[in-house]
mmCIF file of C-alpha atoms in Angstrom:
data_model
loop_
_atom_site.group_PDB
_atom_site.id
_atom_site.type_symbol
_atom_site.label_atom_id
_atom_site.label_comp_id
_atom_site.label_asym_id
_atom_site.label_seq_id
_atom_site.Cartn_x
_atom_site.Cartn_y
_atom_site.Cartn_z
ATOM 1 C CA MET P 1 -70.716 26.731 -51.877
ATOM 2 C CA GLY P 2 -71.825 30.348 -51.641
ATOM 3 C CA ASP P 3 -74.035 31.355 -48.727
ATOM 4 C CA ARG P 4 -76.116 28.194 -48.548
ATOM 5 C CA LYS P 5 -76.221 26.057 -45.428
ATOM 6 C CA PRO P 6 -73.941 23.008 -45.932
ATOM 7 C CA TYR P 7 -75.276 19.455 -46.076
ATOM 8 C CA PRO P 8 -73.574 16.690 -44.070
ATOM 9 C CA SER P 9 -72.509 15.042 -47.340
ATOM 10 C CA ASP P 10 -70.712 18.154 -48.663
ATOM 11 C CA VAL P 11 -66.963 17.927 -49.143
ATOM 12 C CA SER P 12 -65.019 19.998 -46.629
ATOM 13 C CA ASP P 13 -62.256 22.410 -47.633
ATOM 14 C CA ALA P 14 -59.672 19.767 -46.723
ATOM 15 C CA GLN P 15 -61.480 17.106 -48.758
ATOM 16 C CA TRP P 16 -61.873 19.438 -51.732
ATOM 17 C CA ALA P 17 -58.127 20.108 -51.575
ATOM 18 C CA LEU P 18 -57.710 16.416 -52.478
ATOM 19 C CA ILE P 19 -60.268 16.315 -55.306
ATOM 20 C CA GLY P 20 -60.375 19.889 -56.619
ATOM 21 C CA PRO P 21 -56.883 20.162 -58.163
ATOM 22 C CA PHE P 22 -57.488 17.156 -60.405
ATOM 23 C CA LEU P 23 -60.834 18.530 -61.623
ATOM 24 C CA ASP P 24 -59.185 21.911 -62.251
ATOM 25 C CA VAL P 25 -56.654 20.167 -64.517
ATOM 26 C CA TRP P 26 -59.480 18.183 -66.135
ATOM 27 C CA ARG P 27 -61.410 21.389 -66.856
ATOM 28 C CA ALA P 28 -58.329 23.153 -68.240
ATOM 29 C CA GLY P 29 -57.993 20.371 -70.791
ATOM 30 C CA ARG P 30 -61.552 20.840 -72.057
ATOM 31 C CA VAL P 31 -61.317 24.185 -73.852
ATOM 32 C CA SER P 32 -64.176 24.818 -76.294
ATOM 33 C CA VAL P 33 -63.812 26.202 -79.813
ATOM 34 C CA ALA P 34 -64.673 29.625 -78.381
ATOM 35 C CA GLY P 35 -61.866 29.289 -75.847
ATOM 36 C CA ARG P 36 -64.125 28.660 -72.836
ATOM 37 C CA THR P 37 -63.460 26.133 -70.101
ATOM 38 C CA GLY P 38 -66.908 26.198 -68.446
ATOM 39 C CA GLU P 39 -68.298 28.265 -65.604
ATOM 40 C CA GLN P 40 -70.082 25.671 -63.474
ATOM 41 C CA ASP P 41 -68.865 25.297 -59.879
ATOM 42 C CA LEU P 42 -67.486 21.738 -59.968
ATOM 43 C CA ARG P 43 -67.339 21.565 -56.176
ATOM 44 C CA GLU P 44 -71.107 22.038 -56.070
ATOM 45 C CA VAL P 45 -71.540 19.381 -58.764
ATOM 46 C CA VAL P 46 -69.538 16.934 -56.637
ATOM 47 C CA ASN P 47 -71.608 17.947 -53.590
ATOM 48 C CA ALA P 48 -74.798 17.177 -55.522
ATOM 49 C CA ILE P 49 -73.517 13.738 -56.601
ATOM 50 C CA LEU P 50 -72.479 12.902 -53.034
ATOM 51 C CA TYR P 51 -75.810 14.208 -51.659
ATOM 52 C CA GLN P 52 -77.763 11.967 -54.010
ATOM 53 C CA ASN P 53 -75.474 9.022 -53.253
ATOM 54 C CA ARG P 54 -75.881 9.463 -49.506
ATOM 55 C CA THR P 55 -79.632 10.148 -49.389
ATOM 56 C CA GLY P 56 -80.774 8.033 -52.354
ATOM 57 C CA CYS P 57 -83.039 10.816 -53.640
ATOM 58 C CA GLN P 58 -84.361 10.910 -57.197
ATOM 59 C CA TRP P 59 -82.934 13.341 -59.716
ATOM 60 C CA ALA P 60 -86.004 15.582 -59.555
ATOM 61 C CA TYR P 61 -85.694 15.797 -55.761
ATOM 62 C CA LEU P 62 -82.240 17.345 -55.637
ATOM 63 C CA PRO P 63 -82.431 20.389 -53.297
ATOM 64 C CA HIS P 64 -82.977 23.719 -55.011
ATOM 65 C CA ASP P 65 -79.770 25.178 -53.604
ATOM 66 C CA LEU P 66 -77.677 22.522 -55.370
ATOM 67 C CA PRO P 67 -77.125 22.367 -59.150
ATOM 68 C CA GLN P 68 -80.118 20.710 -60.764
ATOM 69 C CA LYS P 69 -80.430 17.491 -62.744
ATOM 70 C CA PRO P 70 -79.373 18.719 -66.232
ATOM 71 C CA VAL P 71 -76.062 20.032 -64.893
ATOM 72 C CA VAL P 72 -75.351 17.293 -62.350
ATOM 73 C CA TYR P 73 -76.296 14.447 -64.675
ATOM 74 C CA TYR P 74 -74.213 15.949 -67.489
ATOM 75 C CA TYR P 75 -71.076 15.844 -65.364
ATOM 76 C CA PHE P 76 -71.937 12.526 -63.693
ATOM 77 C CA ALA P 77 -72.341 10.852 -67.099
ATOM 78 C CA LEU P 78 -69.315 12.636 -68.580
ATOM 79 C CA TRP P 79 -67.021 11.626 -65.712
ATOM 80 C CA ARG P 80 -68.441 8.089 -65.844
ATOM 81 C CA ASP P 81 -67.768 7.723 -69.557
ATOM 82 C CA ASP P 82 -64.326 9.357 -69.721
ATOM 83 C CA GLY P 83 -63.075 7.582 -66.590
ATOM 84 C CA THR P 84 -62.584 10.711 -64.479
ATOM 85 C CA ASP P 85 -64.372 9.157 -61.497
ATOM 86 C CA ALA P 86 -62.082 6.107 -61.647
ATOM 87 C CA VAL P 87 -58.943 8.259 -61.873
ATOM 88 C CA ILE P 88 -59.956 10.359 -58.845
ATOM 89 C CA HIS P 89 -60.752 7.158 -56.966
ATOM 90 C CA ASP P 90 -57.396 5.558 -57.773
ATOM 91 C CA LEU P 91 -55.451 8.706 -56.823
ATOM 92 C CA LEU P 92 -57.159 8.855 -53.434
ATOM 93 C CA ARG P 93 -56.605 5.126 -52.910
ATOM 94 C CA CYS P 94 -52.868 5.534 -53.476
ATOM 95 C CA GLN P 95 -52.790 8.409 -50.966
ATOM 96 C CA ALA P 96 -54.782 6.389 -48.428
ATOM 97 C CA ARG P 97 -52.374 3.473 -48.744
ATOM 98 C CA GLN P 98 -49.372 5.765 -48.365
ATOM 99 C CA LYS P 99 -50.895 7.367 -45.280
ATOM 100 C CA ALA P 100 -51.297 3.880 -43.799
ATOM 101 C CA GLY P 101 -47.627 3.149 -44.469
ATOM 102 C CA ARG P 102 -48.313 0.823 -47.394
ATOM 103 C CA ALA P 103 -46.987 0.788 -50.947
ATOM 104 C CA GLU P 104 -49.194 2.481 -53.533
ATOM 105 C CA ASP P 105 -50.214 -0.833 -55.102
ATOM 106 C CA PRO P 106 -51.380 -3.885 -53.089
ATOM 107 C CA THR P 107 -50.122 -7.445 -53.349
ATOM 108 C CA MET P 108 -53.302 -9.116 -52.057
ATOM 109 C CA VAL P 109 -57.004 -8.622 -52.759
ATOM 110 C CA VAL P 110 -60.232 -10.158 -51.492
ATOM 111 C CA LEU P 111 -63.104 -10.871 -53.903
ATOM 112 C CA ASP P 112 -66.802 -11.152 -53.122
ATOM 113 C CA THR P 113 -70.214 -10.423 -54.636
ATOM 114 C CA GLN P 114 -73.427 -8.851 -53.385
ATOM 115 C CA SER P 115 -76.896 -9.195 -54.919
ATOM 116 C CA VAL P 116 -79.064 -6.062 -54.822
ATOM 117 C CA ARG P 117 -82.765 -5.791 -55.635
ATOM 118 C CA ALA P 118 -83.562 -3.582 -58.625
ATOM 119 C CA ALA P 119 -86.184 -0.853 -58.761
ATOM 120 C CA ASN P 120 -89.091 -1.405 -61.143
ATOM 121 C CA HIS P 121 -87.783 1.035 -63.771
ATOM 122 C CA VAL P 122 -84.434 -0.742 -64.228
ATOM 123 C CA PRO P 123 -84.378 -2.450 -67.682
ATOM 124 C CA ALA P 124 -85.102 -6.179 -67.501
ATOM 125 C CA ALA P 125 -82.392 -6.787 -70.114
ATOM 126 C CA THR P 126 -79.700 -5.826 -67.585
ATOM 127 C CA THR P 127 -81.138 -7.610 -64.558
ATOM 128 C CA GLY P 128 -81.780 -11.208 -63.501
ATOM 129 C CA LYS P 129 -82.419 -13.358 -60.458
ATOM 130 C CA ASP P 130 -79.783 -14.731 -58.126
ATOM 131 C CA ALA P 131 -80.847 -18.382 -57.929
ATOM 132 C CA GLY P 132 -79.077 -18.962 -54.626
ATOM 133 C CA LYS P 133 -80.133 -15.847 -52.710
ATOM 134 C CA LYS P 134 -83.493 -15.481 -54.513
ATOM 135 C CA VAL P 135 -82.772 -11.806 -55.186
ATOM 136 C CA PRO P 136 -84.042 -10.248 -58.436
ATOM 137 C CA GLY P 137 -81.849 -7.416 -59.657
ATOM 138 C CA ARG P 138 -78.135 -6.943 -60.160
ATOM 139 C CA LYS P 139 -74.975 -8.350 -58.638
ATOM 140 C CA ARG P 140 -72.091 -6.144 -57.491
ATOM 141 C CA GLY P 141 -68.618 -7.668 -57.415
ATOM 142 C CA LEU P 142 -65.719 -6.075 -55.519
ATOM 143 C CA ALA P 143 -62.002 -6.641 -55.240
ATOM 144 C CA VAL P 144 -60.594 -4.860 -52.178
ATOM 145 C CA ASP P 145 -57.152 -4.697 -50.588
ATOM 146 C CA ALA P 146 -56.210 -5.450 -46.976
ATOM 147 C CA LEU P 147 -57.223 -1.910 -45.936
ATOM 148 C CA GLY P 148 -60.706 -2.258 -47.434
ATOM 149 C CA LEU P 149 -59.926 0.031 -50.376
ATOM 150 C CA ILE P 150 -61.621 -0.881 -53.640
ATOM 151 C CA ILE P 151 -59.347 -2.065 -56.448
ATOM 152 C CA ALA P 152 -61.999 -3.172 -58.960
ATOM 153 C CA VAL P 153 -65.791 -3.077 -59.380
ATOM 154 C CA VAL P 154 -68.000 -5.180 -61.648
ATOM 155 C CA VAL P 155 -71.805 -4.857 -61.924
ATOM 156 C CA THR P 156 -73.872 -7.472 -63.781
ATOM 157 C CA ALA P 157 -77.316 -9.031 -63.770
ATOM 158 C CA ALA P 158 -77.901 -10.990 -60.554
ATOM 159 C CA SER P 159 -78.259 -14.177 -62.628
ATOM 160 C CA VAL P 160 -74.583 -14.038 -63.624
ATOM 161 C CA THR P 161 -72.517 -16.565 -61.679
ATOM 162 C CA ASP P 162 -69.782 -15.664 -59.211
ATOM 163 C CA ASN P 163 -67.337 -17.465 -61.507
ATOM 164 C CA VAL P 164 -67.959 -15.039 -64.363
ATOM 165 C CA ILE P 165 -67.736 -12.028 -62.054
ATOM 166 C CA GLY P 166 -64.590 -13.397 -60.416
ATOM 167 C CA ILE P 167 -62.885 -13.741 -63.793
ATOM 168 C CA ARG P 168 -63.821 -10.175 -64.744
ATOM 169 C CA LEU P 169 -62.557 -8.888 -61.412
ATOM 170 C CA LEU P 170 -59.243 -10.692 -61.835
ATOM 171 C CA ASP P 171 -58.835 -9.150 -65.295
ATOM 172 C CA LYS P 172 -59.416 -5.678 -63.861
ATOM 173 C CA VAL P 173 -57.089 -6.297 -60.941
ATOM 174 C CA ALA P 174 -54.332 -7.545 -63.265
ATOM 175 C CA ALA P 175 -54.751 -4.449 -65.464
ATOM 176 C CA HIS P 176 -54.908 -1.802 -62.707
ATOM 177 C CA ALA P 177 -52.803 -3.407 -59.950
ATOM 178 C CA PRO P 178 -50.223 -5.701 -61.575
ATOM 179 C CA THR P 179 -48.445 -6.102 -58.212
ATOM 180 C CA VAL P 180 -51.277 -8.306 -56.895
ATOM 181 C CA THR P 181 -50.198 -11.936 -56.549
ATOM 182 C CA VAL P 182 -52.880 -13.354 -54.227
ATOM 183 C CA ALA P 183 -56.686 -13.200 -54.358
ATOM 184 C CA MET P 184 -58.813 -14.612 -51.540
ATOM 185 C CA VAL P 185 -62.337 -15.830 -52.320
ATOM 186 C CA ASP P 186 -65.118 -17.779 -50.652
ATOM 187 C CA ALA P 187 -66.456 -21.186 -51.663
ATOM 188 C CA GLY P 188 -68.893 -19.587 -54.146
ATOM 189 C CA PHE P 189 -66.036 -19.077 -56.588
ATOM 190 C CA LYS P 190 -65.224 -22.330 -58.367
ATOM 191 C CA GLN P 191 -62.226 -23.818 -60.145
ATOM 192 C CA ASP P 192 -62.629 -21.630 -63.240
ATOM 193 C CA VAL P 193 -61.608 -18.586 -61.215
ATOM 194 C CA ALA P 194 -58.509 -20.321 -59.873
ATOM 195 C CA VAL P 195 -57.516 -21.411 -63.386
ATOM 196 C CA HIS P 196 -57.979 -17.883 -64.735
ATOM 197 C CA GLY P 197 -55.996 -16.524 -61.805
ATOM 198 C CA ALA P 198 -53.100 -18.795 -62.719
ATOM 199 C CA VAL P 199 -53.209 -17.421 -66.272
ATOM 200 C CA THR P 200 -53.066 -13.826 -64.996
ATOM 201 C CA GLY P 201 -50.361 -14.581 -62.435
ATOM 202 C CA ILE P 202 -52.659 -14.371 -59.398
ATOM 203 C CA ASP P 203 -52.859 -17.230 -56.903
ATOM 204 C CA VAL P 204 -56.526 -17.708 -55.949
ATOM 205 C CA GLU P 205 -57.026 -19.005 -52.398
ATOM 206 C CA VAL P 206 -60.440 -20.293 -51.273
ATOM 207 C CA VAL P 207 -61.035 -19.344 -47.628
ATOM 208 C CA LYS P 208 -63.947 -21.355 -46.254
ATOM 209 C CA ARG P 209 -66.029 -20.402 -43.231
ATOM 210 C CA SER P 210 -66.251 -22.634 -40.182
ATOM 211 C CA ASP P 211 -69.289 -24.938 -40.127
ATOM 212 C CA THR P 212 -68.924 -25.600 -36.401
ATOM 213 C CA MET P 213 -70.174 -22.177 -35.266
ATOM 214 C CA PRO P 214 -73.744 -20.977 -35.920
ATOM 215 C CA GLY P 215 -74.649 -17.569 -37.354
ATOM 216 C CA PHE P 216 -72.321 -15.049 -38.945
ATOM 217 C CA VAL P 217 -68.671 -15.605 -38.093
ATOM 218 C CA PRO P 218 -66.039 -13.177 -39.471
ATOM 219 C CA VAL P 219 -63.500 -15.115 -41.527
ATOM 220 C CA LYS P 220 -59.884 -14.029 -41.108
ATOM 221 C CA LYS P 221 -58.718 -11.656 -43.866
ATOM 222 C CA ARG P 222 -61.880 -12.223 -45.917
ATOM 223 C CA TRP P 223 -64.054 -10.245 -43.499
ATOM 224 C CA ILE P 224 -62.691 -6.962 -44.833
ATOM 225 C CA VAL P 225 -64.763 -7.133 -48.037
ATOM 226 C CA GLU P 226 -67.928 -7.712 -45.976
ATOM 227 C CA GLN P 227 -67.091 -4.572 -44.020
ATOM 228 C CA VAL P 228 -66.708 -2.635 -47.258
ATOM 229 C CA TYR P 229 -70.157 -3.739 -48.444
ATOM 230 C CA GLY P 230 -71.606 -2.637 -45.098
ATOM 231 C CA THR P 231 -69.954 0.780 -45.405
ATOM 232 C CA LEU P 232 -71.239 1.216 -48.952
ATOM 233 C CA MET P 233 -74.788 0.522 -47.764
ATOM 234 C CA LEU P 234 -74.641 3.775 -45.770
ATOM 235 C CA HIS P 235 -74.941 5.396 -49.202
ATOM 236 C CA ARG P 236 -78.620 4.771 -49.843
ATOM 237 C CA ARG P 237 -78.337 5.074 -53.603
ATOM 238 C CA LEU P 238 -76.501 1.730 -53.440
ATOM 239 C CA ALA P 239 -78.954 -0.011 -51.090
ATOM 240 C CA ARG P 240 -81.178 -0.757 -54.102
ATOM 241 C CA GLU P 241 -80.329 -0.829 -57.797
ATOM 242 C CA TYR P 242 -81.748 2.370 -59.298
ATOM 243 C CA GLU P 243 -79.446 2.868 -62.266
ATOM 244 C CA SER P 244 -80.611 2.082 -65.792
ATOM 245 C CA ARG P 245 -77.064 1.271 -66.881
ATOM 246 C CA PRO P 246 -74.668 -1.015 -65.002
ATOM 247 C CA GLU P 247 -71.886 1.486 -65.786
ATOM 248 C CA SER P 248 -73.750 4.103 -63.741
ATOM 249 C CA SER P 249 -73.938 1.679 -60.835
ATOM 250 C CA VAL P 250 -70.165 1.194 -61.031
ATOM 251 C CA SER P 251 -69.723 4.972 -60.973
ATOM 252 C CA ARG P 252 -72.013 5.280 -57.938
ATOM 253 C CA THR P 253 -69.861 2.721 -56.132
ATOM 254 C CA LEU P 254 -66.713 4.673 -56.986
ATOM 255 C CA TRP P 255 -68.196 7.969 -55.747
ATOM 256 C CA ALA P 256 -69.247 6.332 -52.478
ATOM 257 C CA SER P 257 -65.707 5.028 -52.085
ATOM 258 C CA ILE P 258 -64.287 8.463 -52.963
ATOM 259 C CA ALA P 259 -66.356 10.016 -50.168
ATOM 260 C CA ASN P 260 -65.190 7.347 -47.722
ATOM 261 C CA MET P 261 -61.524 7.779 -48.633
ATOM 262 C CA ALA P 262 -61.711 11.582 -48.506
ATOM 263 C CA ARG P 263 -62.973 11.294 -44.927
ATOM 264 C CA ARG P 264 -60.291 8.752 -44.093
ATOM 265 C CA LEU P 265 -57.536 10.991 -45.472
ATOM 266 C CA THR P 266 -58.769 14.094 -43.632
ATOM 267 C CA GLY P 267 -59.770 12.376 -40.395
ATOM 268 C CA THR P 268 -63.393 13.520 -40.621
ATOM 269 C CA SER P 269 -66.764 11.755 -40.583
ATOM 270 C CA THR P 270 -70.245 12.350 -41.961
ATOM 271 C CA PRO P 271 -72.824 13.036 -39.213
ATOM 272 C CA THR P 272 -75.760 10.627 -39.064
ATOM 273 C CA TRP P 273 -79.360 11.362 -38.102
ATOM 274 C CA ARG P 274 -78.469 10.317 -34.565
ATOM 275 C CA ASP P 275 -75.966 13.157 -34.216
ATOM 276 C CA ARG P 276 -77.242 16.276 -32.512
#
């Protein structure tokens, strides 16, 4: 970090102790022909990614005391494409579950989707309009465990149905968490999801909301995924769809979750504008 004044989104020493060792191993495995492993401060690169995630700023508006776009985007895209962000995320999730007294892998997940408006520069070929919610943009699908930790992420055009997203989520859950036997969904997921769940060995349970109470009513067990979406919205880069590629949007979601889990594991929080 050098002598610069820290930003609220920066990783603390305790948080870096969780992430840093893996990136050190990752860097050691990327030796160039000349025998070099790179000189960039990876902690500062992570700080820049988390700063942009939290504030929603454009690439050109990254602060001058953080690594600039060419460096940050290089690593962001590299970690997105080689799966480094997903590996870090999964390692922290296992630690968070262990800290909570749970097994590393869950047995139950909750599925849901969220439609997000797209910025005007996002390619029309990767966006659409959610016919039900009347939202033009992309749709983000999550599978989370009982602790609200993300197991799988899918990002598609908003015109894609919940059925299609549900099937993709179940495939990812079955591949990355084979211990899962139950998936809870709302009424937006139809029979196709239940049939696909049976094929993958996951029992899909539809949990319907009560029609007798007006307004928003938290539904037992299924409310946790709504809470996760609300927590992700604190990261302003996710409040609107800015990414040209859906894969980048998935990576943004993972980095937001990484920041949340690092705080959970170290018992810290990110100050808001209300904090003095």
